[in-house]
Each structure stands twice: as structure tokens, then as C-alpha cells.
mmCIF file of C-alpha atoms in Angstrom:
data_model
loop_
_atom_site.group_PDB
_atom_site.id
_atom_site.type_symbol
_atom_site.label_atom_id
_atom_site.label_comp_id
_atom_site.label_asym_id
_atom_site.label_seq_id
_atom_site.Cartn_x
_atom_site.Cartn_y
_atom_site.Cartn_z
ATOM 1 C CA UNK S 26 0.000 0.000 0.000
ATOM 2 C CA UNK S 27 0.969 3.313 -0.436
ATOM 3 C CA UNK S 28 2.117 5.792 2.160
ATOM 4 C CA UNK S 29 0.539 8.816 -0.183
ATOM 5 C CA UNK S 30 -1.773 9.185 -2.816
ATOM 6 C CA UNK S 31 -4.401 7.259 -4.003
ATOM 7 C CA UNK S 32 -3.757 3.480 -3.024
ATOM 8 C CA UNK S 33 -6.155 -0.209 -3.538
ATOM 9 C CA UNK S 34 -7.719 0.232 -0.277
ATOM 10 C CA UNK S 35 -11.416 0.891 -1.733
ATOM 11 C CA UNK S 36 -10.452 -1.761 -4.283
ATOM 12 C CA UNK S 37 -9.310 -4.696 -1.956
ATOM 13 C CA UNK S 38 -12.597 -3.883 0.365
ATOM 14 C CA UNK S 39 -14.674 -3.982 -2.713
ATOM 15 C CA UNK S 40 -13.223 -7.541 -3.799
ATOM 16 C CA UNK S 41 -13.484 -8.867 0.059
ATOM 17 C CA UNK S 42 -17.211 -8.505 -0.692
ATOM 18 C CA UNK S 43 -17.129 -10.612 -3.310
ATOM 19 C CA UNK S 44 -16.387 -8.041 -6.270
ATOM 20 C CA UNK S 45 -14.017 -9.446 -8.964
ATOM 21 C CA UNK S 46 -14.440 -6.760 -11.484
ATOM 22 C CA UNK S 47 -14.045 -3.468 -10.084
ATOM 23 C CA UNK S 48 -13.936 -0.349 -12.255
ATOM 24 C CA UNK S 49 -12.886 2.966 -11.342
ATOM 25 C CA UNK S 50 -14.853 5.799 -13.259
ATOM 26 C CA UNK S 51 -13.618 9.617 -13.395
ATOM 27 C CA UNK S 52 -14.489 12.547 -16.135
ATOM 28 C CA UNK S 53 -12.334 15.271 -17.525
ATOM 29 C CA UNK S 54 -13.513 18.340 -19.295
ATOM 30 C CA UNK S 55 -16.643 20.127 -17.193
ATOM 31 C CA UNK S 56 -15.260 23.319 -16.803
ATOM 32 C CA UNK S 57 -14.099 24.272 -20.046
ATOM 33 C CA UNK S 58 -16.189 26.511 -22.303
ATOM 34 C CA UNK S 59 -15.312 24.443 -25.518
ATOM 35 C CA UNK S 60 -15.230 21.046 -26.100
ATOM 36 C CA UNK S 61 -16.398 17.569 -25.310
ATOM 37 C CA UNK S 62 -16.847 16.052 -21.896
ATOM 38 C CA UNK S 63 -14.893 12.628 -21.386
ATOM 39 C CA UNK S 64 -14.817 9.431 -18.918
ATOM 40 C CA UNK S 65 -12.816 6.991 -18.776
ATOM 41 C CA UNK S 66 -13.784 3.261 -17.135
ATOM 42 C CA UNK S 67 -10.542 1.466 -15.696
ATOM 43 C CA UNK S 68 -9.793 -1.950 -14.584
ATOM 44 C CA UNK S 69 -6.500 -2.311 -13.014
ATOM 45 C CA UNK S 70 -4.536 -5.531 -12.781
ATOM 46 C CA UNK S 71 -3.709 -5.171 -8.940
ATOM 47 C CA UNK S 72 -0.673 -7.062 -9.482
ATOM 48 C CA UNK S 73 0.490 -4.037 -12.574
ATOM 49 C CA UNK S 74 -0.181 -1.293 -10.675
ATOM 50 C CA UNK S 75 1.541 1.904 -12.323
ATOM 51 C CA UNK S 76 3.752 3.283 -9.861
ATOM 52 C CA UNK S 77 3.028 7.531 -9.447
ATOM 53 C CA UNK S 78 -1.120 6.845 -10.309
ATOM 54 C CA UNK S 79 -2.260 10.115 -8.579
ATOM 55 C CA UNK S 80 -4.912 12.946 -9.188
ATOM 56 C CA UNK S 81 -4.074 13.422 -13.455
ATOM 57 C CA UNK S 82 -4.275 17.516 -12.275
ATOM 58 C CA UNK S 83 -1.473 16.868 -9.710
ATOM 59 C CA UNK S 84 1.042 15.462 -12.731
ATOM 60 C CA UNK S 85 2.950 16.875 -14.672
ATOM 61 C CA UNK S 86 2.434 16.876 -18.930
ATOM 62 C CA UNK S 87 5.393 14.029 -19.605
ATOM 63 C CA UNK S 88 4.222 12.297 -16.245
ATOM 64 C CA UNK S 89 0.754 11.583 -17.370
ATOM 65 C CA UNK S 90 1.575 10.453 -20.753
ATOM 66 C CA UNK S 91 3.765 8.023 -19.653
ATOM 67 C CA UNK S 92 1.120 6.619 -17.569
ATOM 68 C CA UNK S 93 -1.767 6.901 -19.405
ATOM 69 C CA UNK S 94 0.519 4.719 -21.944
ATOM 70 C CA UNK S 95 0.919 2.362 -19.048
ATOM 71 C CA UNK S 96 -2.280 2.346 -17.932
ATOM 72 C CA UNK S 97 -3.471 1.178 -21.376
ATOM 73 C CA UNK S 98 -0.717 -1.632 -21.748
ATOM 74 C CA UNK S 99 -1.867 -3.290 -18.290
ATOM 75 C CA UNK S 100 -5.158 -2.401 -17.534
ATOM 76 C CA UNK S 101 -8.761 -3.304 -19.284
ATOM 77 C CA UNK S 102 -9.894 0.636 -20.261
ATOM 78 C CA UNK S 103 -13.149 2.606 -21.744
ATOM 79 C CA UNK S 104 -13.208 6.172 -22.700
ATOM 80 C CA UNK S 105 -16.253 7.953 -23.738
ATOM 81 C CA UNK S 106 -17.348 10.970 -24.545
ATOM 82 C CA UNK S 107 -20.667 13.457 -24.696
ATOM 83 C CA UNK S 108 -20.661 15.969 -27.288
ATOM 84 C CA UNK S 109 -21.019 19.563 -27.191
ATOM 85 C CA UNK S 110 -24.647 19.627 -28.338
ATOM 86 C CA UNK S 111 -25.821 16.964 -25.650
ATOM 87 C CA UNK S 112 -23.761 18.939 -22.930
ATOM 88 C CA UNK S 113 -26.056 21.610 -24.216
ATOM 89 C CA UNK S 114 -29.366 19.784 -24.482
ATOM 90 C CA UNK S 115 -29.272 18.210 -21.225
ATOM 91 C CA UNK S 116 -26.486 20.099 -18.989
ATOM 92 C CA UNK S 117 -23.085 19.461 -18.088
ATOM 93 C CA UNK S 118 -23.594 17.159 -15.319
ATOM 94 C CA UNK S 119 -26.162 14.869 -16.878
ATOM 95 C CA UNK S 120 -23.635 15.096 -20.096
ATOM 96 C CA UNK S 121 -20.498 14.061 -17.714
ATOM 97 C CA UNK S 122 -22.642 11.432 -16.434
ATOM 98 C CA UNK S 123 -23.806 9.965 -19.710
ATOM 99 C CA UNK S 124 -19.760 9.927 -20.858
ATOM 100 C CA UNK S 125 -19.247 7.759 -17.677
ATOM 101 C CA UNK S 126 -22.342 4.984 -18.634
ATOM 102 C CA UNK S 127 -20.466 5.058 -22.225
ATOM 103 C CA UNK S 128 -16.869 4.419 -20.843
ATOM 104 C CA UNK S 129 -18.492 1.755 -18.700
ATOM 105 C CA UNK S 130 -20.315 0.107 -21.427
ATOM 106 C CA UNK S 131 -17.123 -0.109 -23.303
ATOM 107 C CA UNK S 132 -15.848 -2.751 -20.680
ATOM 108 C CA UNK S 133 -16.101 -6.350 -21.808
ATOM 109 C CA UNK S 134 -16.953 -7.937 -19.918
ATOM 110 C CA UNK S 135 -18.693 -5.129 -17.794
ATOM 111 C CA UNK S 136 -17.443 -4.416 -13.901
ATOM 112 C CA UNK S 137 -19.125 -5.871 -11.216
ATOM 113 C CA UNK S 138 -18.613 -2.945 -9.241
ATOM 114 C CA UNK S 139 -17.766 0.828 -9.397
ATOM 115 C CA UNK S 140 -15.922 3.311 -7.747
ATOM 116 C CA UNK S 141 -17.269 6.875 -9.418
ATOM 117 C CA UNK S 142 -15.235 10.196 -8.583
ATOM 118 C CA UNK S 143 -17.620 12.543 -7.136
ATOM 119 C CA UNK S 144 -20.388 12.669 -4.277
ATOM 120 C CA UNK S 145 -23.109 10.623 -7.062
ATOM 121 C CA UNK S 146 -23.712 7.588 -8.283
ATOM 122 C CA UNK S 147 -25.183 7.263 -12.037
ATOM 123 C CA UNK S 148 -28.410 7.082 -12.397
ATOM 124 C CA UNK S 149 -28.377 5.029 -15.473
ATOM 125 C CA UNK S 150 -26.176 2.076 -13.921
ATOM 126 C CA UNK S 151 -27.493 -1.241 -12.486
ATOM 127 C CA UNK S 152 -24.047 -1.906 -11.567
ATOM 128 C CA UNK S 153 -23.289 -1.532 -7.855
ATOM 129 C CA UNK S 154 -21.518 1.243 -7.080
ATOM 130 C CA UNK S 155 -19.527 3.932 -4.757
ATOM 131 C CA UNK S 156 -19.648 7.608 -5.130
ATOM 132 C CA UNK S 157 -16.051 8.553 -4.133
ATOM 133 C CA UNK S 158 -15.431 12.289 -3.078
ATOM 134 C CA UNK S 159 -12.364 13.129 -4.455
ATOM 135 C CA UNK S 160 -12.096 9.531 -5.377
ATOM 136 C CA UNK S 161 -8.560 10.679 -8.014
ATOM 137 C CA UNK S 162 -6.840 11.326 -4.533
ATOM 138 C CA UNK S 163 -7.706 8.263 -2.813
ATOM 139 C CA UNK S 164 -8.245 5.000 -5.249
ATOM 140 C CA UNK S 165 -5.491 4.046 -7.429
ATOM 141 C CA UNK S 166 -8.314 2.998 -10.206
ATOM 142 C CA UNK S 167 -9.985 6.395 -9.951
ATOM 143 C CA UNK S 168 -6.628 7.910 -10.473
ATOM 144 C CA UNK S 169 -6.321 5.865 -13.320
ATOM 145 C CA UNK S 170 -9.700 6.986 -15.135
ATOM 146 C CA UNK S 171 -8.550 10.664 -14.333
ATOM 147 C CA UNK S 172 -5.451 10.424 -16.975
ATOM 148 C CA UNK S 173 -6.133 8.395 -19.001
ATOM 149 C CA UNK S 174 -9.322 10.882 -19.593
ATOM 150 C CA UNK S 175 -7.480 13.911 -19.423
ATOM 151 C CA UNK S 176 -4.906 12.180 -22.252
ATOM 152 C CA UNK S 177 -8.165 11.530 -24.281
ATOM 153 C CA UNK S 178 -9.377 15.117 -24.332
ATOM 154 C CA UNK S 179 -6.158 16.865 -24.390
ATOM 155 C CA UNK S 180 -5.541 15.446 -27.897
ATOM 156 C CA UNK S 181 -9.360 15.883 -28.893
ATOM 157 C CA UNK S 182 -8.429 19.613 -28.359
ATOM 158 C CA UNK S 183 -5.330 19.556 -29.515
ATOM 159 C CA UNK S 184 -6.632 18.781 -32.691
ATOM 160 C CA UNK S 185 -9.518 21.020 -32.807
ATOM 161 C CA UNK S 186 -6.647 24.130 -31.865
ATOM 162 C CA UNK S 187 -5.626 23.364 -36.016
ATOM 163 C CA UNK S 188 -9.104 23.593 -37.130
ATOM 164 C CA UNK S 189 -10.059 26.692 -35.170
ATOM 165 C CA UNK S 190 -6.518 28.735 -34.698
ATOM 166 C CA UNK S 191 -6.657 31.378 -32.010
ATOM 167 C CA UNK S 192 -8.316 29.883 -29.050
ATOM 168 C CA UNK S 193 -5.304 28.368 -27.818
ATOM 169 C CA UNK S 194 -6.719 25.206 -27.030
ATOM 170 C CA UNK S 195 -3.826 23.137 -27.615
ATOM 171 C CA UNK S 196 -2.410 24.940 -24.570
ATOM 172 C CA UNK S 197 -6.040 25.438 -22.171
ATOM 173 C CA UNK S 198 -7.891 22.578 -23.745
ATOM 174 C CA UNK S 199 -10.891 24.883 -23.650
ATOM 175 C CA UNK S 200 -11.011 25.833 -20.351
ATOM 176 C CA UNK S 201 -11.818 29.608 -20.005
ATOM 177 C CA UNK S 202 -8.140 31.207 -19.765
ATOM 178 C CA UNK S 203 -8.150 35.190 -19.938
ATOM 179 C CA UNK S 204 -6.981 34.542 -23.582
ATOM 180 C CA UNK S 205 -9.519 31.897 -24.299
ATOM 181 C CA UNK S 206 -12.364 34.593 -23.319
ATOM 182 C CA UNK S 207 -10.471 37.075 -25.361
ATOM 183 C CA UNK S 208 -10.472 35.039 -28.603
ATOM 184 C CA UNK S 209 -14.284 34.240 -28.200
ATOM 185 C CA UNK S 210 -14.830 38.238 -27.739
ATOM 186 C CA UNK S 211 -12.459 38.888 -30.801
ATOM 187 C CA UNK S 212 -13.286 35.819 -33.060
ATOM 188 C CA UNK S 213 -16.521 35.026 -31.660
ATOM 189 C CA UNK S 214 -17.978 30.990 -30.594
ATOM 190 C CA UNK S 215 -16.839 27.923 -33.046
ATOM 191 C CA UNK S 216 -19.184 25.024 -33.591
ATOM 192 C CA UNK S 217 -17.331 23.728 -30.831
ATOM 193 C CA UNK S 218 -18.221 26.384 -28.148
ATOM 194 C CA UNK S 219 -20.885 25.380 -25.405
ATOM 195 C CA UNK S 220 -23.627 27.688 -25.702
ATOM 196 C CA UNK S 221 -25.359 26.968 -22.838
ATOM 197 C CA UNK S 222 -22.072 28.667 -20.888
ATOM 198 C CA UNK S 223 -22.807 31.659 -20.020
ATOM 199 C CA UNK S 224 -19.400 33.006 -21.381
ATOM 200 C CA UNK S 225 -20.607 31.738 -24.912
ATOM 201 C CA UNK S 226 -24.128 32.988 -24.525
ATOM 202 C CA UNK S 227 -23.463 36.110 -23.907
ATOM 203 C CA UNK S 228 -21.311 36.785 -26.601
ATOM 204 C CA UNK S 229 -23.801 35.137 -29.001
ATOM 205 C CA UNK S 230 -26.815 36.889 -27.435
ATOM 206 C CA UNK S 231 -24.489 40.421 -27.642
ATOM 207 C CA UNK S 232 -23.642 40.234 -31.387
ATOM 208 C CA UNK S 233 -25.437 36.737 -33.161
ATOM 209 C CA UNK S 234 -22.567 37.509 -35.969
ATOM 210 C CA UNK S 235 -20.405 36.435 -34.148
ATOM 211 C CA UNK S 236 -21.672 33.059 -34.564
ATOM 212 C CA UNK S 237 -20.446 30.645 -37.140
#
């Protein structure tokens, strides 16, 4: 076991009850004002453990590549995403969840149990299941989901930054950076944008010619 960071203790009491399967489930990508939200669902071989799994926001760039690399060599893993018009159609949170049942559903075959990141458990699960607050700091398969995620999106932006040039989000991934907000005053929202964010609304409601 670990002396700090997230360690197998939620794991090893989940499979003392009888769970062989246990996924840990974490989301990337709420915040930002562009973008899709993504999940990731990850079964860890307890006896591959990573060494250095901790909260993805607590790494470093070259850190969390290397593990997310890792974590995909040894581990059974889902990612998922919700786009940017169902973040818009049915919120952020139901969107985040939503990416979560998809990552899940990837798994074959699925978990038996779940550890989910957060204070909720889905709603569209019949999977058994632990709501985890702050779940990337404490289980090792949580931790796991977090960077592998954040990998996911990252390059998702990453690419989008060539198609729309000016936004920076190869470097903020969307988030809303003073330069970010900037562009979106001075270039005005990409198909990409969430419009339900107030940030985007507001410049669409201001000036709809901005909008393209």
C-alpha cells in the first residue's frame, strides 16, 4: 500500500465482498467553455499497478503520458465521450454522467462494481456502485480513469486548436483562460463552443454575428 496518494484500499474492500471486477470511473472536461466532456472506465490488474497513479491535475504533462501509456498496456480501459450539443441539451452534469455509462459500457466484460469520482452515483447504472469524493486522490483505479481521460481530451483539443486557430486550445484545452475569453470576444464561438455557458451565450446573445 501506499504511504501517499491514491492506493487499492477501496479496491481490496470492494473484492473482500465478493467483487471481482471493479472499475474505477472519473471525467475530464466540465469546466471548459469548448469542447467535449470525457470518462474513462478502468480496470487495473492489482498485481500491474503503475507506480506515481495520482490525481491526473497533480502530474505533470510528460508524467501523465507516460502513464496513461501504461495504464493502457496493463489495464482493461473505456473512454467515452458526450458531445457539445448533448452537454447543451441536457447540462453538463447529466452530459459528464452519460460519458461515464459510455466508458463503462465499453468494458467487456462489464465491472461488477464501481468506484465513481464525485459525491453521485449514475443514475443510469445497475451496476453496484460507490460515489467517491475526491475519489482521483484516494483509489489508485480512480486515479487511473482521471489520466487516461485527461490524455483523451487533451488530444481531442489539440486537434480542434488546427481547425479553429486562435483559441489556444492546444495549450487550455478549452477551459476559459483570460486569452480563451479574449479570442471568443475577438473571433466570436466555433461550432465547438458550449452555448449553454454563459461566457458563450453572452457573446452570441451580444452580437449573433459572431456566430459561425
Amino acid at each position: 500500500m501506499r504511504s501517499t496518494g491514491p492506493d487499492e484500499t477501496l479496491e481490496r474492500a470492494a473484492r473482500r465482498r465478493g467483487y471481482s471486477r471493479v472499475a474505477g470511473i472519473d471525467e475530464v472536461g466540465r469546466g471548459p467553455l469548448a469542447g467535449p466532456v470525457t470518462a474513462a472506465a478502468v480496470i487495473l490488474d492489482m498485481a500491474r499497478i503503475p507506480q506515481g497513479l495520482n490525481d491526473s491535475k497533480k502530474l505533470s504533462a510528460p508524467a501523465r503520458n507516460a502513464l496513461s501509456a501504461l495504464i493502457r498496456e496493463s489495464a482493461e480501459v473505456g473512454i467515452a465521450h458526450a458531445t457539445v450539443a448533448e452537454i447543451d441539451s441536457i447540462n453538463i452534469l447529466r452530459a459528464s454522467h452519460l460519458a461515464m455509462e459510455r466508458a463503462v459500457a465499453m468494458l467487456d466484460p462489464l465491472p461488477d462494481f464501481l468506484l465513481i469520482d464525485g459525491n453521485l452515483v449514475l443514475r443510469g447504472l445497475t451496476i453496484p456502485a460507490e460515489a467517491v469524493i475526491k475519489g482521483d486522490t484516494r483509489s489508485v483505479s480512480i486515479a487511473a480513469a482521471s489520466i487516461v481521460a485527461k490524455i483523451a481530451r487533451d488530444r481531442i483539443m489539440v486537434d480542434l486548436a488546427q481547425q479553429h486557430p486562435g483559441y489556444g486550445w492546444e495549450t487550455n484545452a478549452g477551459y476559459p483562460t483570460k486569452s480563451h475569453r479574449l479570442a471568443l470576444q475577438n473571433l466570436g464561438a466555433t461550432p465547438h463552443h458550449r452555448r449553454s455557458f454563459k461566457p458563450v451565450h453572452n457573446i452570441l446573445y451580444q452580437d449573433k454575428s459572431v456566430n459561425r
